Coordinates of C-alpha atoms and ligand atoms in Angstrom, one line a residue:
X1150 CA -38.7 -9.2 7.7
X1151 CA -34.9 -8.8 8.2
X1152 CA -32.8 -10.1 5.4
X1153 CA -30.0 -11.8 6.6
X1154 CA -26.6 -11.4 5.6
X1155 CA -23.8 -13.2 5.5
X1156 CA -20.8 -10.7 5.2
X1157 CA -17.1 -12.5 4.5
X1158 CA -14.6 -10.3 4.7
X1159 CA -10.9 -10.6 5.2
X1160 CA -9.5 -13.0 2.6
X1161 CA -5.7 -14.0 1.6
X1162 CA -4.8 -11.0 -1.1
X1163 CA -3.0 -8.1 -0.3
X1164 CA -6.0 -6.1 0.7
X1165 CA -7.0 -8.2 3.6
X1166 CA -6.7 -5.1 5.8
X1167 CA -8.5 -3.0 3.6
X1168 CA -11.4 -5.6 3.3
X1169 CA -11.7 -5.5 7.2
X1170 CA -12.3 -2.4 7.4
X1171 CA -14.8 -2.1 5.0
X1172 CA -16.3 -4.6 6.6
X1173 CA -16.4 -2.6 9.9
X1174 CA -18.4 0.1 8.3
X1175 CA -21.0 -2.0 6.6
X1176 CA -21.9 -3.9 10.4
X1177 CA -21.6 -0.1 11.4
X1178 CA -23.9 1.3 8.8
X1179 CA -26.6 -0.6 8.4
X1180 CA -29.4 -0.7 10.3
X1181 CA -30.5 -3.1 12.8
X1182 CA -34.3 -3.7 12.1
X1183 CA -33.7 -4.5 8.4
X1184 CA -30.7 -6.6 8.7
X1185 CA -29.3 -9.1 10.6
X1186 CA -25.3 -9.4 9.8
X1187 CA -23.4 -12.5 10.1
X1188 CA -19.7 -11.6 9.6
X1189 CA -17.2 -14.3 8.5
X1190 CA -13.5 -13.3 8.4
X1191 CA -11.4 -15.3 6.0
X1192 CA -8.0 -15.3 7.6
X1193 CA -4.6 -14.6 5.3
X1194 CA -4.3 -18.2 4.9
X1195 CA -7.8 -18.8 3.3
X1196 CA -9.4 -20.5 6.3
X1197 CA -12.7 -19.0 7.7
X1198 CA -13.4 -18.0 11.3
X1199 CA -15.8 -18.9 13.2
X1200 CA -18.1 -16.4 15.1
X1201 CA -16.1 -15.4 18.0
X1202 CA -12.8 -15.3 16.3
X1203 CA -14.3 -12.8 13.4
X1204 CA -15.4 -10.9 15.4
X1205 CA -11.7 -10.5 17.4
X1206 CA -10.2 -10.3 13.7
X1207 CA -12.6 -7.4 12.6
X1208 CA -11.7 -5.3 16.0
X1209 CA -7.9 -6.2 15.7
X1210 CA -8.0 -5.5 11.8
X1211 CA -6.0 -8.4 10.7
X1212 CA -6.3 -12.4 10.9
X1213 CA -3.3 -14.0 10.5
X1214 CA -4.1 -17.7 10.8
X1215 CA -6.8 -20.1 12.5
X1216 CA -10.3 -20.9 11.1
X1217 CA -11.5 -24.0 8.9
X1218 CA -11.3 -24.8 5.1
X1219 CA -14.4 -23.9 4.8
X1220 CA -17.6 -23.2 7.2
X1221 CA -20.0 -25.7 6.5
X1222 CA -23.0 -23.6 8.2
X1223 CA -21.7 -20.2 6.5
X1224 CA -21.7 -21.9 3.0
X1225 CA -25.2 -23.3 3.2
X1226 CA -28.1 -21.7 0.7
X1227 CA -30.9 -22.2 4.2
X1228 CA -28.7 -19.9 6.3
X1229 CA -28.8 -16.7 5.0
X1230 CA -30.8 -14.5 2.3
X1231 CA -27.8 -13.1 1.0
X1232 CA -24.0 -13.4 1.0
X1233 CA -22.0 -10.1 0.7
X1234 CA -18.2 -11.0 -0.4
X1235 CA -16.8 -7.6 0.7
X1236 CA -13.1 -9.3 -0.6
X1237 CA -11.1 -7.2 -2.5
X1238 CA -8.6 -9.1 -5.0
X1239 CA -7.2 -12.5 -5.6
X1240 CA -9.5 -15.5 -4.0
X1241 CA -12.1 -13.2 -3.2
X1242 CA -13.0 -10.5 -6.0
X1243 CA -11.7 -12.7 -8.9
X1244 CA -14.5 -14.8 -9.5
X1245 CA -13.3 -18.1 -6.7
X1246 CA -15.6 -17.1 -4.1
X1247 CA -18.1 -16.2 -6.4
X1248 CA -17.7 -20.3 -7.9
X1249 CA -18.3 -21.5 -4.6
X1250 CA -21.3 -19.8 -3.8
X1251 CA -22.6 -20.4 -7.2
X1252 CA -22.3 -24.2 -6.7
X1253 CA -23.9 -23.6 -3.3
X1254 CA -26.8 -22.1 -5.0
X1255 CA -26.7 -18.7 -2.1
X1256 CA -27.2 -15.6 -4.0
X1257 CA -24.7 -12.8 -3.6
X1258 CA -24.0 -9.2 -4.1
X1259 CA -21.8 -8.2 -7.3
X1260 CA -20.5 -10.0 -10.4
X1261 CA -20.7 -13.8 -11.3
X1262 CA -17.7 -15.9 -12.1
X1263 CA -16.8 -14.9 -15.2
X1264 CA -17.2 -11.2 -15.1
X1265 CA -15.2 -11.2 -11.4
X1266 CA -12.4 -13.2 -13.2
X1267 CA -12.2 -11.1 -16.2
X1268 CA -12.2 -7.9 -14.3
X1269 CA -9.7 -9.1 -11.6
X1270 CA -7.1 -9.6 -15.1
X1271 CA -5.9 -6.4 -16.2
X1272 CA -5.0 -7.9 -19.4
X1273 CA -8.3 -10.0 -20.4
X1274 CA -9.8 -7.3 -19.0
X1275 CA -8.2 -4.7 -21.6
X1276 CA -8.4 -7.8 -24.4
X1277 CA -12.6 -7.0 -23.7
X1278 CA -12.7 -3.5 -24.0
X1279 CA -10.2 -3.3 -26.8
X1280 CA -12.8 -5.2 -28.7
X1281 CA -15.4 -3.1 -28.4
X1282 CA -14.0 0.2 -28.8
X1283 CA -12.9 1.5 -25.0
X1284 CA -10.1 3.8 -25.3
X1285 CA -7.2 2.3 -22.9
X1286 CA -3.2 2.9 -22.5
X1287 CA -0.6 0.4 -25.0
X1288 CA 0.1 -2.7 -22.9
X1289 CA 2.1 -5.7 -23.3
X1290 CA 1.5 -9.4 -21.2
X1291 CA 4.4 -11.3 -19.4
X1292 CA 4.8 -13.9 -18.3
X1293 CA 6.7 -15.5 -15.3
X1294 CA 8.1 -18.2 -17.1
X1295 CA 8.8 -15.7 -19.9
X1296 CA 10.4 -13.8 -17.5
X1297 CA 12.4 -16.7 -16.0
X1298 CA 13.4 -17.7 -19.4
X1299 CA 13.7 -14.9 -21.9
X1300 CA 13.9 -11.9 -19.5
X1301 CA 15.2 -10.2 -22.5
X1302 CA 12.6 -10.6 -24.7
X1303 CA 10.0 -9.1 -21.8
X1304 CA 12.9 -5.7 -21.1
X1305 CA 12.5 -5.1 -25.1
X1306 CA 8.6 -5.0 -25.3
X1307 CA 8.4 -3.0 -22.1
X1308 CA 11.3 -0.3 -23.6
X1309 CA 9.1 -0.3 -27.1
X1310 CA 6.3 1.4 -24.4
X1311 CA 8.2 4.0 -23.7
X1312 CA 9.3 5.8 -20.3
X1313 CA 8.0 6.2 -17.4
X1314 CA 5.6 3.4 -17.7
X1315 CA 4.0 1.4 -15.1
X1316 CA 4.6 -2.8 -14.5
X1317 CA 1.7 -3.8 -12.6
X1318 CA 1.2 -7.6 -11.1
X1319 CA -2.0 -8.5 -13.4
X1320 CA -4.4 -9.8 -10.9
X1321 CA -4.2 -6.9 -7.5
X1322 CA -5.5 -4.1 -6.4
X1323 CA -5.0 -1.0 -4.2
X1324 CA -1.5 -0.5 -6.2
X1325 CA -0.1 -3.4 -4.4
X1326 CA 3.5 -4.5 -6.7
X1327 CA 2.4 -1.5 -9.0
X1328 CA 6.1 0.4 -9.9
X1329 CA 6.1 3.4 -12.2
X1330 CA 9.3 2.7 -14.2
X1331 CA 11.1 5.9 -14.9
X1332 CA 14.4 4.6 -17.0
X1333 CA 15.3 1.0 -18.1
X1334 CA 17.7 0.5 -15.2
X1335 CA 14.9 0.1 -12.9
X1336 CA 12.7 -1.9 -14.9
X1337 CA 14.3 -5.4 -13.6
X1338 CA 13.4 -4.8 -9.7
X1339 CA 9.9 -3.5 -10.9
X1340 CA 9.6 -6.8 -13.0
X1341 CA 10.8 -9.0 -10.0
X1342 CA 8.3 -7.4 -7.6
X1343 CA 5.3 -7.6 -9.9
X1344 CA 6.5 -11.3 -10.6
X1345 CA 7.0 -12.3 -7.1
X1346 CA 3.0 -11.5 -7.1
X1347 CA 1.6 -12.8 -9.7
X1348 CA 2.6 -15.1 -12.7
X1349 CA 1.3 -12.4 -15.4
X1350 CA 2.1 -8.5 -15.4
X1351 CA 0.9 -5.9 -17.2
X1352 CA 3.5 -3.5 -18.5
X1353 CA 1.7 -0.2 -19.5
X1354 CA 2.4 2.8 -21.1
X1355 CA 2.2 6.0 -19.2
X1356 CA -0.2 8.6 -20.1
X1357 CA 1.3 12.0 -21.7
X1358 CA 2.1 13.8 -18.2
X1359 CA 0.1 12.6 -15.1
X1360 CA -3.1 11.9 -15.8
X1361 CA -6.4 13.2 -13.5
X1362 CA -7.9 10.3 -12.2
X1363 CA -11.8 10.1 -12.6
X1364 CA -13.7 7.6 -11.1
X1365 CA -17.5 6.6 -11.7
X1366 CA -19.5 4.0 -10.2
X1367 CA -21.9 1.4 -11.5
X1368 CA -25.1 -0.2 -10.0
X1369 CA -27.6 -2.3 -11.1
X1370 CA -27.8 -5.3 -13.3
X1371 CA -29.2 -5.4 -17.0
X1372 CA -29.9 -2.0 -17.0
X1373 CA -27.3 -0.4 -14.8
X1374 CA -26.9 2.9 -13.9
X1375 CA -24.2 5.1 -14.0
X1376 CA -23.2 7.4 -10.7
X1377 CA -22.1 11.6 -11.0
X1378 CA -17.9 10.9 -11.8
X1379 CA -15.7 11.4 -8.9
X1380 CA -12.0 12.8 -9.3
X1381 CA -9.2 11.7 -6.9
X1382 CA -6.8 14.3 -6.1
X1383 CA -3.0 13.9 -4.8
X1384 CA 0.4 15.2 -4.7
X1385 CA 2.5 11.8 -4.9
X1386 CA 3.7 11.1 -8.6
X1387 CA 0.8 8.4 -8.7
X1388 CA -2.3 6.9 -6.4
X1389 CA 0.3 4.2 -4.8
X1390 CA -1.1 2.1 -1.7
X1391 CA 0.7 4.8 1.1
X1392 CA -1.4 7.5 -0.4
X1393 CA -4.5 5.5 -0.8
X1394 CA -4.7 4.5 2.5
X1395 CA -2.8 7.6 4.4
X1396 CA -5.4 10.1 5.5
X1397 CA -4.9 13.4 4.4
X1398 CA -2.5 12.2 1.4
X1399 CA -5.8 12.5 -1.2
X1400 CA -9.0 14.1 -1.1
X1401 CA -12.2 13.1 -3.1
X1402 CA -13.9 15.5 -5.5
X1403 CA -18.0 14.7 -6.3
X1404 CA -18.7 15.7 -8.8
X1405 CA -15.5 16.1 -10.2
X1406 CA -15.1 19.8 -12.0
X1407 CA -14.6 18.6 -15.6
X1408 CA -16.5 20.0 -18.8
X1409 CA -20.2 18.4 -18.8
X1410 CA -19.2 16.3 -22.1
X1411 CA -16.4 14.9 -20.3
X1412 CA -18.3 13.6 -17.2
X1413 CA -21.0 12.0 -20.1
X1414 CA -18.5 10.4 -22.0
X1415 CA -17.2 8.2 -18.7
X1416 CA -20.7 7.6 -17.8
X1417 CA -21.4 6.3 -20.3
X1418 CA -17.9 4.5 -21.1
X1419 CA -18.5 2.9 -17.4
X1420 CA -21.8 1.4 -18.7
X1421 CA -20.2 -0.1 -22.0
X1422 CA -17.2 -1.7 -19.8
X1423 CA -19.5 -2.9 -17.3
X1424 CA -22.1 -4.8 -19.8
X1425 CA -19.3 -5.7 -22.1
X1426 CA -17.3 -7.3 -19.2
X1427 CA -20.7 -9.3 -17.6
X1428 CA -21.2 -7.2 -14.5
X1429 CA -23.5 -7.5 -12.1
X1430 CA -24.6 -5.5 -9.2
X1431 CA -21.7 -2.8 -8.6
X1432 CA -18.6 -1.9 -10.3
X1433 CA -16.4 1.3 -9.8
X1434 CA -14.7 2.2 -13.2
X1435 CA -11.5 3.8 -13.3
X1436 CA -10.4 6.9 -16.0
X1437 CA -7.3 8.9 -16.5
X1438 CA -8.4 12.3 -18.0
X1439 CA -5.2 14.2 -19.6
X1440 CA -6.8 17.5 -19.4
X1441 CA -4.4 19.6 -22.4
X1442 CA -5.3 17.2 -24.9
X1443 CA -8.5 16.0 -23.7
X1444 CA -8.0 12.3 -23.5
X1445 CA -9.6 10.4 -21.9
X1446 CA -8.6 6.6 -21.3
X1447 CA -10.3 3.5 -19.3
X1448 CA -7.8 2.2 -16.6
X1449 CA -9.6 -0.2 -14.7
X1450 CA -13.1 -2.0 -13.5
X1451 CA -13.1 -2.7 -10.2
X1452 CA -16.1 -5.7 -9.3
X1453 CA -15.3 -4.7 -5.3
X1454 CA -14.3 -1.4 -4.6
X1455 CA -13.6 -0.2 -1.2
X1456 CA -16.9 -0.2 0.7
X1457 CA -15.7 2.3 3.9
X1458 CA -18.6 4.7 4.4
X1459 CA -15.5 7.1 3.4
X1460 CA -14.9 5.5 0.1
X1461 CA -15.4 6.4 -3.5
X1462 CA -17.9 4.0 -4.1
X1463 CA -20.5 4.6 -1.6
X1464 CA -19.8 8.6 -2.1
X1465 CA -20.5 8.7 -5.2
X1466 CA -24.4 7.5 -4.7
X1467 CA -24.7 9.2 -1.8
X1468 CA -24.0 12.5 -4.0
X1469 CA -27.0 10.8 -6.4
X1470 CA -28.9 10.6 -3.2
X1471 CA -28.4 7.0 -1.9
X1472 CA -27.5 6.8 1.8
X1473 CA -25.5 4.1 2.9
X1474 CA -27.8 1.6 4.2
X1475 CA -30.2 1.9 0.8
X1476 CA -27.4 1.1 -1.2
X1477 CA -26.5 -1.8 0.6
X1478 CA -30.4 -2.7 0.3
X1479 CA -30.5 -2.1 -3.2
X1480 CA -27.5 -4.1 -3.8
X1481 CA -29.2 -7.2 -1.4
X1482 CA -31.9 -6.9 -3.7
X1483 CA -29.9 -7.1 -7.2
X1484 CA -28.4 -10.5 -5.6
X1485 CA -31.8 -11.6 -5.7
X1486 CA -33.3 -10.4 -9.0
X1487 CA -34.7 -12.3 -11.7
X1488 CA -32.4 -12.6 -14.4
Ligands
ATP1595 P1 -7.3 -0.3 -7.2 O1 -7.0 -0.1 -5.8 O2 -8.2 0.9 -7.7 O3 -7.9 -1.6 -7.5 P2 -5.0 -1.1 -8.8 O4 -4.1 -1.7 -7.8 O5 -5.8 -2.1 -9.6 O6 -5.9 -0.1 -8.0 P3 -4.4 0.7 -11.0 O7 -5.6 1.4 -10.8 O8 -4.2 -0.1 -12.2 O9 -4.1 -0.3 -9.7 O10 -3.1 1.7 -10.8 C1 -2.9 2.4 -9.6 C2 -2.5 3.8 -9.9 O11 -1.3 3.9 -10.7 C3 -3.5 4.6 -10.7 O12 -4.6 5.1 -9.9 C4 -2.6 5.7 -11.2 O13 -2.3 6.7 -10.2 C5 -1.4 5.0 -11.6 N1 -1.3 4.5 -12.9 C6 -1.5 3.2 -13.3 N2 -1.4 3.0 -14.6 C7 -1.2 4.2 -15.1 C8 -0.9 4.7 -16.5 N3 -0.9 3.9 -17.5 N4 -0.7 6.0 -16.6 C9 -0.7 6.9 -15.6 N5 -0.9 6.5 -14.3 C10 -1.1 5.2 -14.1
MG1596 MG1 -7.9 -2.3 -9.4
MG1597 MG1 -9.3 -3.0 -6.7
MG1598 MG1 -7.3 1.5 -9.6

């Protein structure tokens, strides 16, 4: 029988664009006879579209505005076998959505509330790992009110990091607000952008010269498993949102050509990270490798990568032999595993 779907996509972060296009490639992908796809686009303001209007944002690649709070037949457990919240960021990937569907009692592909919410925090996130060993970059918190109040305070803890470092809004992804700070003369704009985004930034220390930037993913639940380790290549100073999303501005690399030990160690990093930090169904963990001295450091877990057939994510499984379409099955069936 055909599993239904419900896929929501869209949603009011910065990576609404990049959500709908992900989106386009999973109704493209997968195949007909196994699945019948509902889309529901979640406009920039947070309402969701009905049918006809979804199905206008996915082709146009934006919606703006229109929809209701909420639809009541798209958040109902009888509708659907499964709901897919291919939403990248704030209200979507940090555990909200994932509350909602909970209460609603609808399985859905990836991690629960509290791993989504921990994960979507840079810093909680870090807190985690830091506890259980996972080599990461110094970082310092701050606050907006801090900001407001003791800007000070928030310019001497980011100095004590050293330059260049990076001042990243602590709840966003593809780079969005993310400044690399090369002298402390620019590190009040960077501040004020990451703060006009979010009320707590991450201010982080720069590896030792650019880093390479290896990338693994995860898939499973209990016993996840661990893809072959991707590198990302690029000539900009680092993976900002033009050159993620620019074609021809980076290329891919599976499996990435580092020593053997190397690639183990981030396999099996991305595991630790991925139990530690209650995942469920996919993550794709990010590494900086500084190749002369051999470090290597966790950056991120992302609970929603990028899902274009072109990504990262569904690349790397395709280069462990998953096509597309069985890694969206296999994902449709975590949802619904026994726990
Ligand atoms: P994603 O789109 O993967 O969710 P993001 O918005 O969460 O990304 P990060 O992965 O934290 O952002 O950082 C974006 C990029 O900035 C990295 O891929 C890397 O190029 C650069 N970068 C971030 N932090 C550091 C660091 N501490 N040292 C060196 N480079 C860094
Ligand atoms: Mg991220
Ligand atoms: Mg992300
Ligand atoms: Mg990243």
């Amino acid at each position: 029988v055909k599993k239904r779907i419900l896929l929501l996509a869209g949603g009011q972060s910065g990576e609404h664009e990049v959500s709908l296009s992900s989106a386009r490639s999973v109704l493209g992908a997968l195949p007909q006879d196994r699945f019948s796809v509902t889309p529901v686009v979640i406009s920039k303001q947070g309402r969701w579209l009905p049918a006809s209007a979804s199905q206008q944002a996915l082709e146009s690649g934006a919606a703006e505005e229109g929809g209701e709070l909420m639809l009541h037949e798209a958040a109902r457990a009888e509708g659907y076998d499964v709901v897919f919240p291919l939403l990248h960021g704030p209200m979507g990937e940090d555990g909200t959505v994932q509350g909602l569907l909970t209460l609603a009692g609808i399985p859905f592909v990836g991690s629960g509330v509290l791993g989504s919410a921990v994960c979507m925090d840079k810093i909680m996130a870090k807190a985690v790992l830091a506890s259980c060993g996972v080599p990461q970059v110094a970082y310092q918190l701050a606050t907006r009110p801090e900001w407001r109040e003791e800007p000070q305070r928030v310019i001497e803890r980011a100095t004590a990091l050293g330059f260049p470092l990076f001042v990243k809004p602590a709840n966003l992804g593809s780079s969005v607000g993310i400044s690399k700070v090369r002298a402390a003369g620019d590190l009040s704009s960077a501040l004020d952008l990451a703060f006009s985004l979010d009320r707590r930034v991450i201010l982080e220390a720069m590896t030792r010269g650019k880093p390479r930037e290896l990338e693994v993913g995860v898939l499973g639940n209990d016993t996840p498993l661990a893809s072959p380790v991707g590198e990302l290549r690029f000539d900009a100073e680092f993976y900002d949102y033009h050159t993620k999303y620019t074609e021809g501005e980076a290329s891919m690399h599976i499996p990435a050509d580092v020593p053997r030990e190397v690639a183990a160690r981030v396999r099996e990093l991305a595991i630790t990270a991925f139990q530690a930090l209650d995942c469920a169904g996919l993550a794709r963990v990010d590494f900086f490798y500084v190749e002369e001295s051999g470090e290597l450091y966790l950056n991120e877990v992302n609970t929603m990568p990028g899902f274009t057939t072109t990504s990262m994510y569904p690349k790397l499984w395709e280069a462990a032999g998953w096509s597309y379409a069985d890694l969206v099955t296999r994902l449709v069936e975590l949802a619904t595993e026994e726990r």
